[in-house]
PDB file of C-alpha atoms in Angstrom:
ATOM      1  CA  MET A   1      78.628  78.411 132.056  1.00  0.00           C
ATOM      2  CA  GLN A   2      81.061  79.592 129.368  1.00  0.00           C
ATOM      3  CA  LYS A   3      80.448  83.070 128.032  1.00  0.00           C
ATOM      4  CA  GLY A   4      80.623  83.950 124.359  1.00  0.00           C
ATOM      5  CA  GLY A   5      83.122  86.356 122.888  1.00  0.00           C
ATOM      6  CA  LEU A   6      83.734  88.653 119.966  1.00  0.00           C
ATOM      7  CA  VAL A   7      86.762  89.318 117.850  1.00  0.00           C
ATOM      8  CA  TYR A   8      86.894  92.825 116.416  1.00  0.00           C
ATOM      9  CA  ILE A   9      89.034  95.118 114.316  1.00  0.00           C
ATOM     10  CA  VAL A  10      89.299  98.846 114.923  1.00  0.00           C
ATOM     11  CA  ALA A  11      91.081 101.177 112.540  1.00  0.00           C
ATOM     12  CA  SER A  12      92.482 104.667 112.644  1.00  0.00           C
ATOM     13  CA  PRO A  13      90.302 107.168 110.739  1.00  0.00           C
ATOM     14  CA  ASN A  14      92.810 107.277 107.863  1.00  0.00           C
ATOM     15  CA  ARG A  15      92.946 103.435 107.792  1.00  0.00           C
ATOM     16  CA  ASN A  16      96.713 103.368 108.276  1.00  0.00           C
ATOM     17  CA  VAL A  17      96.600 101.373 111.522  1.00  0.00           C
ATOM     18  CA  LEU A  18      94.546  98.301 112.427  1.00  0.00           C
ATOM     19  CA  TYR A  19      94.096  96.688 115.822  1.00  0.00           C
ATOM     20  CA  VAL A  20      92.614  93.234 116.436  1.00  0.00           C
ATOM     21  CA  GLY A  21      91.067  92.515 119.826  1.00  0.00           C
ATOM     22  CA  VAL A  22      88.782  90.131 121.682  1.00  0.00           C
ATOM     23  CA  THR A  23      86.109  90.866 124.284  1.00  0.00           C
ATOM     24  CA  SER A  24      82.955  89.525 125.870  1.00  0.00           C
ATOM     25  CA  ASP A  25      81.380  93.013 125.902  1.00  0.00           C
ATOM     26  CA  LEU A  26      81.813  94.724 122.532  1.00  0.00           C
ATOM     27  CA  PRO A  27      79.884  97.966 123.189  1.00  0.00           C
ATOM     28  CA  SER A  28      81.828  98.649 126.382  1.00  0.00           C
ATOM     29  CA  ARG A  29      85.179  97.801 124.805  1.00  0.00           C
ATOM     30  CA  ILE A  30      84.630  99.961 121.717  1.00  0.00           C
ATOM     31  CA  TRP A  31      83.421 102.843 123.914  1.00  0.00           C
ATOM     32  CA  LYS A  32      86.727 102.581 125.800  1.00  0.00           C
ATOM     33  CA  HIS A  33      88.689 102.694 122.538  1.00  0.00           C
ATOM     34  CA  LYS A  34      86.728 105.715 121.311  1.00  0.00           C
ATOM     35  CA  HIS A  35      87.233 107.610 124.580  1.00  0.00           C
ATOM     36  CA  LYS A  36      90.871 106.549 124.985  1.00  0.00           C
ATOM     37  CA  PHE A  37      90.046 105.076 128.382  1.00  0.00           C
ATOM     38  CA  TYR A  38      93.505 103.506 128.520  1.00  0.00           C
ATOM     39  CA  GLU A  39      95.451 106.585 127.477  1.00  0.00           C
ATOM     40  CA  ASN A  40      98.798 104.812 127.031  1.00  0.00           C
ATOM     41  CA  SER A  41      97.412 101.894 125.025  1.00  0.00           C
ATOM     42  CA  PHE A  42      98.270 101.089 121.416  1.00  0.00           C
ATOM     43  CA  THR A  43      94.786 102.039 120.238  1.00  0.00           C
ATOM     44  CA  ALA A  44      94.898 105.396 122.023  1.00  0.00           C
ATOM     45  CA  ARG A  45      98.377 106.231 120.674  1.00  0.00           C
ATOM     46  CA  TYR A  46      97.404 105.349 117.098  1.00  0.00           C
ATOM     47  CA  ASN A  47      93.802 106.637 117.298  1.00  0.00           C
ATOM     48  CA  CYS A  48      92.186 103.292 116.483  1.00  0.00           C
ATOM     49  CA  VAL A  49      88.599 104.344 117.136  1.00  0.00           C
ATOM     50  CA  VAL A  50      86.644 103.119 114.090  1.00  0.00           C
ATOM     51  CA  LEU A  51      84.984  99.711 114.498  1.00  0.00           C
ATOM     52  CA  VAL A  52      85.245  98.170 111.027  1.00  0.00           C
ATOM     53  CA  TRP A  53      84.711  94.433 111.649  1.00  0.00           C
ATOM     54  CA  TYR A  54      83.511  92.039 114.333  1.00  0.00           C
ATOM     55  CA  LYS A  55      82.441  88.420 114.681  1.00  0.00           C
ATOM     56  CA  TYR A  56      80.649  86.639 117.522  1.00  0.00           C
ATOM     57  CA  PHE A  57      81.626  83.214 118.903  1.00  0.00           C
ATOM     58  CA  ASP A  58      79.556  81.126 121.336  1.00  0.00           C
ATOM     59  CA  ASP A  59      82.723  80.195 123.216  1.00  0.00           C
ATOM     60  CA  ILE A  60      85.275  82.768 124.414  1.00  0.00           C
ATOM     61  CA  GLY A  61      88.056  80.210 123.854  1.00  0.00           C
ATOM     62  CA  GLU A  62      87.151  80.039 120.167  1.00  0.00           C
ATOM     63  CA  ALA A  63      87.142  83.843 120.011  1.00  0.00           C
ATOM     64  CA  ILE A  64      90.611  84.018 121.570  1.00  0.00           C
ATOM     65  CA  ALA A  65      91.940  81.426 119.104  1.00  0.00           C
ATOM     66  CA  GLU A  66      90.471  83.391 116.181  1.00  0.00           C
ATOM     67  CA  GLU A  67      91.971  86.642 117.475  1.00  0.00           C
ATOM     68  CA  LYS A  68      95.415  85.017 117.566  1.00  0.00           C
ATOM     69  CA  ARG A  69      94.943  83.605 114.055  1.00  0.00           C
ATOM     70  CA  ILE A  70      93.922  86.999 112.651  1.00  0.00           C
ATOM     71  CA  LYS A  71      96.732  88.835 114.466  1.00  0.00           C
ATOM     72  CA  ALA A  72      99.240  86.398 112.975  1.00  0.00           C
ATOM     73  CA  GLY A  73      97.949  87.068 109.458  1.00  0.00           C
ATOM     74  CA  THR A  74      98.983  89.739 107.024  1.00  0.00           C
ATOM     75  CA  ARG A  75      97.406  93.153 106.699  1.00  0.00           C
ATOM     76  CA  THR A  76      96.045  92.025 103.315  1.00  0.00           C
ATOM     77  CA  LYS A  77      94.148  89.198 105.031  1.00  0.00           C
ATOM     78  CA  LYS A  78      92.768  91.591 107.647  1.00  0.00           C
ATOM     79  CA  GLU A  79      91.644  93.979 104.906  1.00  0.00           C
ATOM     80  CA  ALA A  80      89.922  91.085 103.110  1.00  0.00           C
ATOM     81  CA  LEU A  81      87.942  90.259 106.265  1.00  0.00           C
ATOM     82  CA  ILE A  82      86.851  93.886 106.572  1.00  0.00           C
ATOM     83  CA  ASN A  83      86.037  94.301 102.885  1.00  0.00           C
ATOM     84  CA  ALA A  84      83.893  91.156 102.883  1.00  0.00           C
ATOM     85  CA  ILE A  85      81.346  92.746 105.248  1.00  0.00           C
ATOM     86  CA  ASN A  86      82.196  96.445 105.278  1.00  0.00           C
ATOM     87  CA  TYR A  87      83.651  97.496 101.936  1.00  0.00           C
ATOM     88  CA  GLU A  88      83.294 101.207 102.759  1.00  0.00           C
ATOM     89  CA  TRP A  89      85.011 100.743 106.134  1.00  0.00           C
ATOM     90  CA  LYS A  90      82.178 102.643 107.804  1.00  0.00           C
ATOM     91  CA  ASP A  91      82.134 102.841 111.591  1.00  0.00           C
ATOM     92  CA  LEU A  92      79.907 100.042 112.891  1.00  0.00           C
ATOM     93  CA  TRP A  93      79.569 101.695 116.307  1.00  0.00           C
ATOM     94  CA  ASP A  94      75.940 102.735 115.755  1.00  0.00           C
ATOM     95  CA  GLU A  95      75.121  99.130 114.902  1.00  0.00           C
ATOM     96  CA  ILE A  96      76.340  97.752 118.238  1.00  0.00           C
ATOM     97  CA  LYS A  97      76.340 100.604 120.787  1.00  0.00           C
ATOM     98  CA  ASP A  98      72.969  99.766 122.334  1.00  0.00           C
ATOM     99  CA  ILE A  99      73.365  95.984 122.496  1.00  0.00           C
ATOM    100  CA  LYS A 100      73.135  94.853 126.112  1.00  0.00           C
ATOM    101  CA  GLN A 101      74.048  91.180 125.886  1.00  0.00           C
ATOM    102  CA  TYR A 102      75.288  88.723 123.265  1.00  0.00           C
TER     103      TYR A 102
END
């Protein structure tokens, strides 16, 4: 059985840096970003700890393809995705932190 996946964008608190990722377990992955679990990672170095956008896909392959498409796009396109659902760029962590399964 194929598992679903999520594409997400985390930002630095000052919004200067964006990171696009994909995961099958969003709460766990965002927790790791926030706690700099991988201390030498891009997100830890640039303090990308604010979850500003995410989207669920039934198929992890579709999520991976969407992640690649978004990563290849311009910052302006990434900002448009965020602004469409989260104009204030608030941290969506509280919205997803207690979700057990997608």
